[in-house]
Short mmCIF file of N, CA and C in Angstrom, two decimals:
data_model
loop_
_atom_site.label_atom_id
_atom_site.label_comp_id
_atom_site.label_asym_id
_atom_site.label_seq_id
_atom_site.Cartn_x
_atom_site.Cartn_y
_atom_site.Cartn_z
N MET B 1390 27.66 -66.03 66.27
CA MET B 1390 28.00 -67.14 67.63
C MET B 1390 27.57 -66.82 68.83
N PRO B 1391 26.86 -67.59 69.63
CA PRO B 1391 26.69 -66.86 70.78
C PRO B 1391 27.69 -66.64 71.75
N LEU B 1392 27.43 -65.45 72.54
CA LEU B 1392 28.45 -65.01 73.23
C LEU B 1392 29.14 -65.76 74.36
N LYS B 1393 28.55 -66.95 75.00
CA LYS B 1393 29.21 -67.96 76.05
C LYS B 1393 30.05 -68.64 75.24
N ARG B 1394 29.83 -69.23 73.74
CA ARG B 1394 30.93 -69.80 73.19
C ARG B 1394 31.97 -68.97 72.81
N LEU B 1395 31.73 -67.87 72.60
CA LEU B 1395 32.83 -67.01 71.97
C LEU B 1395 33.63 -66.48 73.37
N ALA B 1396 33.12 -66.77 74.48
CA ALA B 1396 33.74 -66.41 75.68
C ALA B 1396 34.58 -67.63 76.17
N ALA B 1397 33.98 -68.66 75.63
CA ALA B 1397 34.67 -70.12 75.99
C ALA B 1397 35.79 -69.98 75.28
N ARG B 1398 35.74 -69.64 73.88
CA ARG B 1398 36.81 -69.80 72.81
C ARG B 1398 37.98 -68.87 73.25
N ALA B 1399 37.56 -67.69 73.61
CA ALA B 1399 38.56 -66.59 73.86
C ALA B 1399 39.02 -66.49 75.13
N ALA B 1400 38.83 -67.52 76.33
CA ALA B 1400 39.39 -67.81 77.51
C ALA B 1400 40.85 -67.90 77.48
N GLY B 1401 41.37 -67.02 78.26
CA GLY B 1401 42.87 -67.06 78.36
C GLY B 1401 43.32 -66.16 77.95
N TRP B 1402 43.07 -65.26 77.09
CA TRP B 1402 43.65 -64.24 76.42
C TRP B 1402 42.71 -62.87 76.00
N LEU B 1403 41.70 -63.09 76.11
CA LEU B 1403 40.61 -62.08 75.89
C LEU B 1403 39.79 -61.76 77.35
N THR B 1404 40.75 -61.35 78.21
CA THR B 1404 40.35 -61.06 79.48
C THR B 1404 39.62 -59.81 79.82
N THR B 1405 39.66 -59.06 79.04
CA THR B 1405 39.07 -57.75 79.33
C THR B 1405 37.36 -57.31 78.91
N ILE B 1406 37.06 -58.53 78.19
CA ILE B 1406 35.60 -58.26 77.85
C ILE B 1406 34.60 -59.41 78.87
N PRO B 1407 34.11 -58.75 79.57
CA PRO B 1407 33.40 -59.71 80.53
C PRO B 1407 32.49 -60.86 79.87
N TYR B 1408 32.28 -62.04 80.42
CA TYR B 1408 31.36 -62.88 79.90
C TYR B 1408 29.87 -62.67 79.56
N ARG B 1409 29.70 -61.72 80.62
CA ARG B 1409 28.25 -61.41 80.50
C ARG B 1409 27.88 -60.14 79.89
N ILE B 1410 28.68 -59.96 78.82
CA ILE B 1410 28.07 -58.65 77.72
C ILE B 1410 26.64 -58.92 77.53
N PRO B 1411 25.80 -57.83 77.85
CA PRO B 1411 24.45 -57.90 77.67
C PRO B 1411 23.89 -57.62 76.02
N GLY B 1412 23.11 -58.29 75.58
CA GLY B 1412 22.51 -58.43 74.25
C GLY B 1412 23.55 -58.21 73.30
N ASP B 1413 23.23 -57.40 71.98
CA ASP B 1413 23.96 -57.66 70.73
C ASP B 1413 25.00 -56.41 70.46
N ARG B 1414 25.34 -55.71 71.57
CA ARG B 1414 26.00 -54.27 71.64
C ARG B 1414 27.54 -54.59 71.12
N ILE B 1415 27.92 -55.85 71.40
CA ILE B 1415 29.32 -56.19 70.69
C ILE B 1415 29.56 -57.39 69.87
N ALA B 1416 30.05 -57.19 68.48
CA ALA B 1416 30.07 -58.29 67.77
C ALA B 1416 31.47 -58.41 67.28
N ILE B 1417 32.06 -59.70 67.74
CA ILE B 1417 33.42 -59.79 67.11
C ILE B 1417 33.45 -61.27 66.21
N GLY B 1418 34.13 -60.98 65.32
CA GLY B 1418 34.31 -61.69 64.10
C GLY B 1418 35.37 -62.73 64.50
N PRO B 1419 35.42 -64.09 63.53
CA PRO B 1419 36.46 -65.18 64.13
C PRO B 1419 37.96 -64.86 63.88
N GLY B 1420 38.70 -65.51 64.56
CA GLY B 1420 40.15 -65.15 64.41
C GLY B 1420 40.68 -64.13 65.15
N LEU B 1421 40.03 -63.39 66.15
CA LEU B 1421 40.54 -62.34 67.02
C LEU B 1421 41.82 -62.95 67.80
N LEU B 1422 42.86 -62.28 67.68
CA LEU B 1422 44.17 -62.57 68.33
C LEU B 1422 44.52 -61.20 69.23
N GLY B 1423 44.85 -61.54 70.87
CA GLY B 1423 44.89 -60.57 71.54
C GLY B 1423 45.87 -60.97 72.86
N ASN B 1424 46.32 -59.99 73.77
CA ASN B 1424 46.80 -60.64 74.93
C ASN B 1424 46.20 -60.03 75.89
N GLY B 1425 45.08 -59.75 76.10
CA GLY B 1425 44.20 -59.57 77.27
C GLY B 1425 44.20 -57.85 77.50
N ARG B 1426 44.42 -57.19 76.38
CA ARG B 1426 44.72 -55.61 76.12
C ARG B 1426 43.95 -54.80 75.46
N LEU B 1427 42.63 -55.62 75.29
CA LEU B 1427 41.70 -55.10 74.66
C LEU B 1427 40.48 -54.50 75.49
N ARG B 1428 40.31 -53.24 75.23
CA ARG B 1428 39.09 -52.66 76.40
C ARG B 1428 38.10 -52.21 75.50
N ILE B 1429 36.76 -52.70 75.87
CA ILE B 1429 35.72 -52.16 74.98
C ILE B 1429 34.63 -51.68 76.11
N LYS B 1430 34.18 -50.46 76.17
CA LYS B 1430 33.68 -49.65 77.06
C LYS B 1430 32.35 -48.76 76.50
N GLY B 1431 31.44 -48.59 77.07
CA GLY B 1431 30.55 -47.50 76.70
C GLY B 1431 29.26 -48.04 76.19
N PRO B 1432 28.15 -47.35 75.97
CA PRO B 1432 26.73 -47.72 75.78
C PRO B 1432 26.42 -48.40 74.35
N GLY B 1433 27.20 -48.03 73.48
CA GLY B 1433 27.07 -47.88 72.06
C GLY B 1433 27.50 -49.10 71.48
N ARG B 1434 27.57 -49.35 70.10
CA ARG B 1434 27.72 -50.56 69.49
C ARG B 1434 29.06 -50.79 68.90
N VAL B 1435 29.88 -51.93 69.00
CA VAL B 1435 31.13 -52.12 68.39
C VAL B 1435 31.20 -53.69 67.81
N VAL B 1436 31.52 -53.30 66.34
CA VAL B 1436 31.53 -54.75 65.57
C VAL B 1436 33.11 -54.72 65.11
N LEU B 1437 33.52 -56.09 65.49
CA LEU B 1437 35.10 -56.10 65.31
C LEU B 1437 35.06 -57.56 64.15
N GLY B 1438 35.69 -56.88 62.89
CA GLY B 1438 36.00 -58.12 61.78
C GLY B 1438 36.69 -59.11 61.99
N ALA B 1439 36.75 -60.17 61.08
CA ALA B 1439 37.28 -61.19 61.03
C ALA B 1439 39.19 -60.90 61.25
N ASP B 1440 39.90 -61.92 61.81
CA ASP B 1440 41.16 -61.80 61.76
C ASP B 1440 41.66 -60.68 62.37
N LEU B 1441 41.23 -60.03 63.49
CA LEU B 1441 41.66 -58.91 63.83
C LEU B 1441 42.95 -59.21 64.92
N ASN B 1442 43.79 -58.62 64.76
CA ASN B 1442 45.13 -58.47 65.58
C ASN B 1442 44.93 -57.50 66.78
N ALA B 1443 44.56 -57.77 67.86
CA ALA B 1443 44.69 -56.86 68.85
C ALA B 1443 45.66 -56.97 70.09
N TRP B 1444 46.97 -57.44 69.52
CA TRP B 1444 48.19 -57.85 70.48
C TRP B 1444 48.79 -56.40 70.76
N SER B 1445 48.59 -55.72 71.76
CA SER B 1445 49.61 -54.50 72.28
C SER B 1445 50.68 -54.66 73.08
N HIS B 1446 51.75 -53.98 72.56
CA HIS B 1446 52.85 -54.33 73.59
C HIS B 1446 53.05 -53.27 74.59
N ALA B 1447 52.54 -51.90 74.41
CA ALA B 1447 52.70 -51.34 75.59
C ALA B 1447 51.08 -50.49 76.05
N GLU B 1448 50.43 -49.72 75.50
CA GLU B 1448 49.33 -49.18 76.01
C GLU B 1448 48.02 -50.31 75.33
N PRO B 1449 46.88 -50.26 76.25
CA PRO B 1449 46.02 -51.25 75.83
C PRO B 1449 45.13 -50.46 74.71
N ASN B 1450 44.47 -51.28 74.00
CA ASN B 1450 43.52 -50.79 72.92
C ASN B 1450 42.27 -50.45 73.43
N ARG B 1451 41.82 -49.32 73.27
CA ARG B 1451 40.77 -48.97 74.08
C ARG B 1451 39.66 -48.36 72.75
N LEU B 1452 38.41 -49.12 72.87
CA LEU B 1452 37.50 -48.79 71.77
C LEU B 1452 35.99 -48.10 72.94
N ILE B 1453 35.79 -47.08 72.76
CA ILE B 1453 34.89 -46.48 73.67
C ILE B 1453 33.72 -45.90 72.92
N THR B 1454 32.53 -46.33 73.31
CA THR B 1454 31.64 -45.46 72.99
C THR B 1454 30.87 -44.71 74.06
N THR B 1455 30.52 -43.44 73.52
CA THR B 1455 29.95 -42.44 74.63
C THR B 1455 28.45 -42.15 74.66
N ALA B 1456 27.81 -42.57 73.80
CA ALA B 1456 26.35 -42.46 73.74
C ALA B 1456 25.58 -43.87 73.29
N PRO B 1457 24.32 -44.41 73.47
CA PRO B 1457 23.83 -45.28 73.03
C PRO B 1457 23.70 -45.55 71.62
N GLY B 1458 23.46 -44.38 70.92
CA GLY B 1458 23.53 -44.48 69.26
C GLY B 1458 25.06 -44.66 68.56
N ALA B 1459 26.26 -44.47 69.53
CA ALA B 1459 27.29 -44.47 69.15
C ALA B 1459 27.81 -45.94 68.49
N PHE B 1460 28.64 -45.80 67.35
CA PHE B 1460 28.92 -47.16 66.49
C PHE B 1460 30.64 -46.96 66.18
N ILE B 1461 31.16 -48.01 66.58
CA ILE B 1461 32.53 -48.24 66.08
C ILE B 1461 32.65 -49.55 65.21
N ARG B 1462 33.02 -49.52 64.20
CA ARG B 1462 33.31 -50.78 63.05
C ARG B 1462 34.57 -50.88 62.70
N VAL B 1463 35.35 -51.90 63.06
CA VAL B 1463 36.72 -52.06 62.69
C VAL B 1463 36.73 -53.40 61.65
N GLY B 1464 37.35 -53.26 60.42
CA GLY B 1464 36.98 -54.24 59.46
C GLY B 1464 37.90 -55.57 59.64
N ARG B 1465 38.02 -56.21 58.79
CA ARG B 1465 38.87 -57.54 58.76
C ARG B 1465 40.14 -57.25 58.62
N ASN B 1466 41.21 -57.91 59.25
CA ASN B 1466 42.60 -58.00 58.92
C ASN B 1466 43.53 -56.91 59.48
N VAL B 1467 42.59 -56.35 60.54
CA VAL B 1467 43.27 -54.98 60.83
C VAL B 1467 44.10 -55.07 62.24
N ARG B 1468 45.10 -54.44 62.20
CA ARG B 1468 46.01 -54.54 63.14
C ARG B 1468 46.04 -53.15 64.31
N LEU B 1469 45.73 -53.63 65.71
CA LEU B 1469 45.35 -52.32 66.47
C LEU B 1469 46.96 -52.79 67.48
N ASN B 1470 47.47 -51.49 67.92
CA ASN B 1470 48.76 -51.73 68.44
C ASN B 1470 48.54 -50.39 69.66
N GLY B 1471 47.71 -50.46 70.52
CA GLY B 1471 47.68 -49.63 71.77
C GLY B 1471 46.67 -48.35 71.24
N CYS B 1472 45.84 -48.43 70.22
CA CYS B 1472 45.01 -47.42 69.85
C CYS B 1472 43.71 -47.02 70.73
N THR B 1473 43.30 -45.82 70.83
CA THR B 1473 42.10 -45.37 71.24
C THR B 1473 41.12 -44.98 70.39
N LEU B 1474 39.75 -45.49 70.23
CA LEU B 1474 39.13 -44.87 69.17
C LEU B 1474 37.66 -44.53 70.15
N ILE B 1475 37.25 -43.10 70.22
CA ILE B 1475 36.07 -42.66 71.19
C ILE B 1475 35.06 -42.05 70.21
N ALA B 1476 33.98 -42.67 70.15
CA ALA B 1476 32.98 -42.46 69.43
C ALA B 1476 31.61 -42.18 70.24
N ALA B 1477 31.14 -40.87 69.79
CA ALA B 1477 29.86 -40.25 70.28
C ALA B 1477 29.03 -40.43 69.06
N ASP B 1478 29.41 -40.82 67.87
CA ASP B 1478 28.54 -40.84 66.54
C ASP B 1478 29.13 -42.19 66.02
N SER B 1479 29.88 -42.09 65.10
CA SER B 1479 30.50 -43.45 64.53
C SER B 1479 32.15 -43.05 63.92
N ILE B 1480 32.86 -44.18 64.06
CA ILE B 1480 33.89 -44.39 63.55
C ILE B 1480 34.21 -45.79 62.82
N VAL B 1481 34.63 -45.77 61.43
CA VAL B 1481 34.71 -46.75 60.61
C VAL B 1481 36.10 -47.11 60.19
N VAL B 1482 36.68 -48.15 60.83
CA VAL B 1482 37.91 -48.37 60.23
C VAL B 1482 38.01 -49.66 59.03
N GLY B 1483 38.48 -49.43 57.84
CA GLY B 1483 38.22 -50.21 56.92
C GLY B 1483 39.32 -51.53 56.97
N ASP B 1484 39.20 -52.52 55.97
CA ASP B 1484 39.89 -53.86 56.20
C ASP B 1484 41.33 -53.52 55.99
N ASP B 1485 42.18 -54.38 56.49
CA ASP B 1485 43.85 -54.39 56.34
C ASP B 1485 44.48 -53.04 56.76
N CYS B 1486 44.01 -52.33 57.97
CA CYS B 1486 44.48 -50.98 58.31
C CYS B 1486 45.31 -51.32 59.52
N VAL B 1487 46.26 -50.63 59.73
CA VAL B 1487 47.28 -50.62 60.85
C VAL B 1487 47.28 -49.47 61.72
N LEU B 1488 47.11 -49.72 63.02
CA LEU B 1488 46.46 -48.37 64.09
C LEU B 1488 47.94 -48.69 65.05
N GLY B 1489 48.70 -47.71 64.92
CA GLY B 1489 49.50 -47.62 66.38
C GLY B 1489 48.84 -46.71 67.20
N SER B 1490 49.69 -46.48 68.21
CA SER B 1490 49.16 -45.86 69.63
C SER B 1490 48.46 -44.47 69.14
N CYS B 1491 47.63 -44.36 68.42
CA CYS B 1491 46.86 -43.30 68.14
C CYS B 1491 45.81 -42.84 68.84
N GLU B 1492 44.82 -41.69 68.87
CA GLU B 1492 43.86 -41.53 69.11
C GLU B 1492 42.84 -41.09 68.08
N ILE B 1493 41.88 -41.60 67.89
CA ILE B 1493 40.62 -41.15 66.86
C ILE B 1493 39.56 -40.85 67.55
N ARG B 1494 38.89 -39.73 67.23
CA ARG B 1494 37.69 -39.42 68.09
C ARG B 1494 36.95 -38.70 66.89
N ASP B 1495 35.55 -38.98 67.03
CA ASP B 1495 34.58 -38.34 66.21
C ASP B 1495 33.72 -37.02 66.73
N HIS B 1496 34.32 -36.73 67.95
CA HIS B 1496 33.82 -35.49 68.53
C HIS B 1496 34.94 -34.76 69.55
N LEU B 1497 34.45 -33.77 69.82
CA LEU B 1497 35.40 -33.01 70.86
C LEU B 1497 34.80 -32.68 72.10
N PRO B 1498 35.49 -32.81 73.07
CA PRO B 1498 34.84 -32.68 74.41
C PRO B 1498 34.56 -31.13 74.59
N ASP B 1499 33.58 -30.76 75.60
CA ASP B 1499 33.32 -29.58 75.96
C ASP B 1499 34.52 -28.75 76.66
N PHE B 1500 35.34 -28.08 75.91
CA PHE B 1500 36.39 -27.43 76.69
C PHE B 1500 36.23 -25.90 77.07
N SER B 1501 34.83 -25.61 77.00
CA SER B 1501 34.24 -24.39 77.27
C SER B 1501 34.35 -23.88 78.56
N LEU B 1502 34.87 -22.95 79.19
CA LEU B 1502 34.63 -22.49 80.65
C LEU B 1502 34.28 -21.29 80.86
N THR B 1503 33.69 -20.82 79.48
CA THR B 1503 33.08 -19.60 79.69
C THR B 1503 31.64 -19.56 80.34
N GLY B 1504 31.09 -20.66 80.53
CA GLY B 1504 29.50 -20.80 80.87
C GLY B 1504 28.54 -20.73 79.95
N ARG B 1505 28.68 -20.27 78.58
CA ARG B 1505 27.76 -20.18 77.79
C ARG B 1505 27.55 -21.47 77.11
N PRO B 1506 26.25 -21.83 76.51
CA PRO B 1506 26.08 -23.12 75.62
C PRO B 1506 27.00 -23.45 75.10
N TYR B 1507 27.40 -24.95 74.90
CA TYR B 1507 28.48 -25.70 73.94
C TYR B 1507 27.74 -26.43 73.27
N SER B 1508 28.18 -26.61 71.93
CA SER B 1508 27.44 -27.51 71.38
C SER B 1508 28.95 -28.35 70.56
N PRO B 1509 29.32 -29.30 71.04
CA PRO B 1509 30.53 -30.01 70.60
C PRO B 1509 30.25 -30.27 69.26
N ARG B 1510 31.34 -30.31 68.40
CA ARG B 1510 31.22 -30.87 67.13
C ARG B 1510 31.36 -32.47 67.03
N ARG B 1511 30.33 -32.92 66.42
CA ARG B 1511 30.35 -34.35 66.18
C ARG B 1511 30.40 -34.69 64.57
N ALA B 1512 31.33 -35.38 64.07
CA ALA B 1512 31.31 -35.64 62.69
C ALA B 1512 31.97 -37.08 62.45
N ARG B 1513 31.63 -38.10 61.72
CA ARG B 1513 31.95 -39.48 61.37
C ARG B 1513 33.33 -39.36 60.94
N VAL B 1514 34.20 -40.47 61.62
CA VAL B 1514 35.35 -40.54 61.03
C VAL B 1514 35.63 -41.96 60.48
N VAL B 1515 36.20 -41.83 59.08
CA VAL B 1515 36.34 -43.04 58.11
C VAL B 1515 37.89 -43.07 57.93
N LEU B 1516 38.21 -44.28 58.33
CA LEU B 1516 39.52 -44.81 57.69
C LEU B 1516 39.26 -45.66 56.45
N GLU B 1517 39.39 -45.53 55.20
CA GLU B 1517 39.44 -46.69 54.09
C GLU B 1517 40.32 -47.80 54.26
N ASP B 1518 40.36 -48.86 53.48
CA ASP B 1518 41.17 -49.86 53.41
C ASP B 1518 42.47 -49.42 53.37
N ASN B 1519 43.55 -50.37 53.97
CA ASN B 1519 44.76 -50.27 53.70
C ASN B 1519 45.52 -48.96 54.30
N VAL B 1520 44.97 -48.55 55.38
CA VAL B 1520 45.48 -47.25 56.06
C VAL B 1520 46.57 -47.57 57.27
N TRP B 1521 47.63 -46.92 57.35
CA TRP B 1521 48.52 -47.19 58.48
C TRP B 1521 48.60 -45.52 58.92
N VAL B 1522 48.50 -45.85 60.23
CA VAL B 1522 48.36 -44.80 61.42
C VAL B 1522 49.41 -44.74 62.33
N GLY B 1523 50.34 -44.04 62.37
CA GLY B 1523 51.67 -44.17 63.33
C GLY B 1523 51.19 -43.89 64.71
N GLY B 1524 52.07 -43.68 65.60
CA GLY B 1524 51.94 -43.65 66.94
C GLY B 1524 51.72 -42.04 67.14
N GLN B 1525 51.24 -42.07 68.34
CA GLN B 1525 51.01 -40.49 69.01
C GLN B 1525 50.64 -39.54 67.75
N VAL B 1526 49.56 -40.24 67.01
CA VAL B 1526 48.89 -39.42 65.97
C VAL B 1526 47.34 -38.98 66.51
N SER B 1527 46.70 -37.90 66.11
CA SER B 1527 45.41 -37.58 66.46
C SER B 1527 44.61 -37.36 65.31
N ILE B 1528 43.44 -38.06 65.21
CA ILE B 1528 42.62 -38.02 63.92
C ILE B 1528 41.29 -37.50 64.87
N LEU B 1529 40.90 -36.23 64.10
CA LEU B 1529 39.50 -35.19 64.82
C LEU B 1529 38.74 -35.51 63.88
N PRO B 1530 37.41 -34.99 64.66
CA PRO B 1530 36.11 -35.34 63.93
C PRO B 1530 35.83 -34.92 62.39
N GLY B 1531 35.32 -35.48 61.77
CA GLY B 1531 34.98 -35.21 60.47
C GLY B 1531 36.15 -35.85 59.23
N VAL B 1532 37.02 -36.46 59.88
CA VAL B 1532 38.03 -36.95 58.82
C VAL B 1532 37.83 -38.00 57.86
N THR B 1533 38.42 -38.04 56.76
CA THR B 1533 38.07 -39.38 56.04
C THR B 1533 39.58 -39.48 55.51
N VAL B 1534 40.22 -40.64 55.70
CA VAL B 1534 41.52 -40.88 55.16
C VAL B 1534 41.31 -41.79 54.02
N GLY B 1535 41.81 -41.66 52.85
CA GLY B 1535 41.71 -42.15 51.67
C GLY B 1535 42.49 -43.68 51.87
N ARG B 1536 42.21 -44.48 51.12
CA ARG B 1536 42.71 -45.67 51.01
C ARG B 1536 44.37 -45.72 50.65
N ASN B 1537 45.04 -46.81 51.40
CA ASN B 1537 46.48 -47.03 51.01
C ASN B 1537 47.37 -45.59 51.61
N SER B 1538 46.63 -44.83 52.34
CA SER B 1538 47.33 -43.63 52.87
C SER B 1538 48.39 -43.96 54.19
N VAL B 1539 49.25 -43.08 54.46
CA VAL B 1539 49.90 -43.45 55.64
C VAL B 1539 49.91 -42.10 56.48
N ILE B 1540 49.72 -42.01 57.63
CA ILE B 1540 49.62 -40.73 58.40
C ILE B 1540 50.86 -41.11 59.68
N GLY B 1541 51.90 -40.21 59.51
CA GLY B 1541 53.09 -40.27 60.17
C GLY B 1541 52.99 -39.95 61.78
N ILE B 1542 54.10 -40.29 62.20
CA ILE B 1542 54.19 -40.13 63.79
C ILE B 1542 53.69 -38.64 64.19
N HIS B 1543 52.99 -38.68 65.32
CA HIS B 1543 52.82 -37.31 65.74
C HIS B 1543 51.86 -36.37 65.06
N ALA B 1544 51.40 -37.00 63.88
CA ALA B 1544 50.67 -36.05 63.23
C ALA B 1544 49.39 -35.78 63.91
N VAL B 1545 48.66 -34.47 63.47
CA VAL B 1545 47.38 -33.99 63.87
C VAL B 1545 46.50 -33.89 62.61
N VAL B 1546 45.59 -34.70 62.32
CA VAL B 1546 44.55 -34.47 61.16
C VAL B 1546 43.48 -34.15 61.48
N PHE B 1547 43.29 -32.86 60.90
CA PHE B 1547 42.14 -31.98 61.06
C PHE B 1547 41.15 -32.03 59.80
N GLY B 1548 41.63 -32.44 58.60
CA GLY B 1548 41.02 -32.54 57.57
C GLY B 1548 41.04 -33.94 56.48
N ALA B 1549 40.48 -33.79 55.35
CA ALA B 1549 40.46 -35.17 54.65
C ALA B 1549 41.73 -35.56 54.14
N VAL B 1550 42.18 -36.67 54.09
CA VAL B 1550 43.39 -37.02 53.38
C VAL B 1550 43.39 -37.88 52.28
N PRO B 1551 43.87 -37.44 51.18
CA PRO B 1551 43.25 -38.38 49.74
C PRO B 1551 43.99 -39.41 49.85
N ALA B 1552 43.57 -40.48 48.82
CA ALA B 1552 44.18 -41.80 48.84
C ALA B 1552 45.67 -41.81 48.49
N ASN B 1553 46.43 -42.69 48.67
CA ASN B 1553 47.67 -43.00 48.14
C ASN B 1553 48.73 -41.84 48.34
N VAL B 1554 48.82 -41.33 49.65
CA VAL B 1554 49.48 -40.37 50.09
C VAL B 1554 50.30 -40.71 51.60
N VAL B 1555 51.22 -39.90 51.88
CA VAL B 1555 51.73 -39.95 53.07
C VAL B 1555 51.71 -38.45 53.85
N VAL B 1556 51.19 -38.19 54.81
CA VAL B 1556 51.05 -36.95 55.54
C VAL B 1556 51.54 -37.17 56.92
N ALA B 1557 52.30 -36.24 57.22
CA ALA B 1557 53.03 -35.78 58.45
C ALA B 1557 52.80 -34.35 59.07
N GLY B 1558 52.83 -33.94 60.17
CA GLY B 1558 52.91 -32.66 60.74
C GLY B 1558 51.78 -32.20 61.42
N ASN B 1559 51.74 -31.06 62.32
CA ASN B 1559 50.61 -30.77 62.70
C ASN B 1559 50.44 -29.26 62.40
N PRO B 1560 49.24 -29.18 61.48
CA PRO B 1560 48.40 -29.86 61.02
C PRO B 1560 48.94 -30.65 59.84
N ALA B 1561 48.38 -32.12 59.78
CA ALA B 1561 48.99 -32.92 58.83
C ALA B 1561 48.96 -32.26 57.46
N ARG B 1562 49.94 -32.66 56.57
CA ARG B 1562 49.90 -32.07 55.32
C ARG B 1562 50.44 -33.14 54.46
N VAL B 1563 50.35 -33.27 53.38
CA VAL B 1563 50.92 -34.33 52.22
C VAL B 1563 52.30 -34.03 52.07
N ILE B 1564 53.19 -34.95 52.39
CA ILE B 1564 54.70 -34.88 52.41
C ILE B 1564 54.97 -35.91 51.09
N ARG B 1565 54.25 -36.90 50.78
CA ARG B 1565 54.72 -37.53 49.69
C ARG B 1565 53.61 -38.32 48.96
N ILE B 1566 53.68 -38.32 47.50
CA ILE B 1566 52.62 -39.22 46.97
C ILE B 1566 52.91 -40.74 46.75
N LEU B 1567 52.11 -41.37 46.90
CA LEU B 1567 52.77 -42.95 46.86
C LEU B 1567 52.21 -43.58 45.31
N GLU B 1568 53.10 -44.17 44.71
CA GLU B 1568 52.35 -44.88 43.49
C GLU B 1568 51.08 -45.92 43.79
N SER B 1569 50.16 -45.52 43.05
CA SER B 1569 48.92 -46.28 43.46
C SER B 1569 49.17 -47.91 42.57
N ALA B 1570 48.57 -48.96 43.53
CA ALA B 1570 48.43 -50.19 42.93
C ALA B 1570 47.70 -50.45 41.51
N PRO B 1571 47.77 -51.18 40.85
CA PRO B 1571 46.98 -51.41 39.45
C PRO B 1571 45.79 -51.30 39.84
N GLU B 1572 45.10 -52.09 41.12
CA GLU B 1572 43.87 -52.19 41.19
C GLU B 1572 43.12 -50.91 41.49
N ASP B 1573 44.13 -49.82 42.08
CA ASP B 1573 43.53 -48.47 42.36
C ASP B 1573 43.25 -47.92 41.07
N ASN B 1574 44.04 -48.24 39.85
CA ASN B 1574 43.92 -47.50 38.73
C ASN B 1574 43.33 -48.48 37.58
N PRO B 1575 42.00 -48.58 37.45
CA PRO B 1575 41.70 -49.54 36.58
C PRO B 1575 41.69 -49.29 34.81
N ALA B 1576 42.17 -48.02 34.80
CA ALA B 1576 42.38 -47.41 33.32
C ALA B 1576 43.74 -47.98 32.82
N GLU B 1577 44.63 -48.31 33.89
CA GLU B 1577 45.69 -48.85 33.43
C GLU B 1577 45.91 -50.07 33.05
#
């Protein structure tokens, strides 16, 4: 869909994306719901799937790319409620996810005060389908969160999260195993 048609359709509630977005840097699927609190910034590419709900109650939703080759993809039927995604490489959010006021980043900034050369760690972050991320959660570079998992409030996720679990704490650890749905276990 041409950007001008999209902008005209979105007028009135998607006020944070300027009508003059250059090129194909941002792609927005049909059915986007928002209240003017969606911020997309940076030189990279952002792709938003169909039926995205970006209606934020407190903090704005921020999708930020820090490099021209950076990529953020948010799947279909995803709910964003004050989340921040910062990508230097790539962040992929699967379908049917719910993201509270969390921060997800695929790189760590240069905190070095030693004056020595510093190479920030960059590693792709993936949230598989149907993941729920609570408020004030931090998901760090290289993390993959398995489908149907829940990240509890205030958790700090450093490593991989298996499918069908609840994790919480700092560092996040499995506190409960969820019963998997029949489609997750084809042998049953």
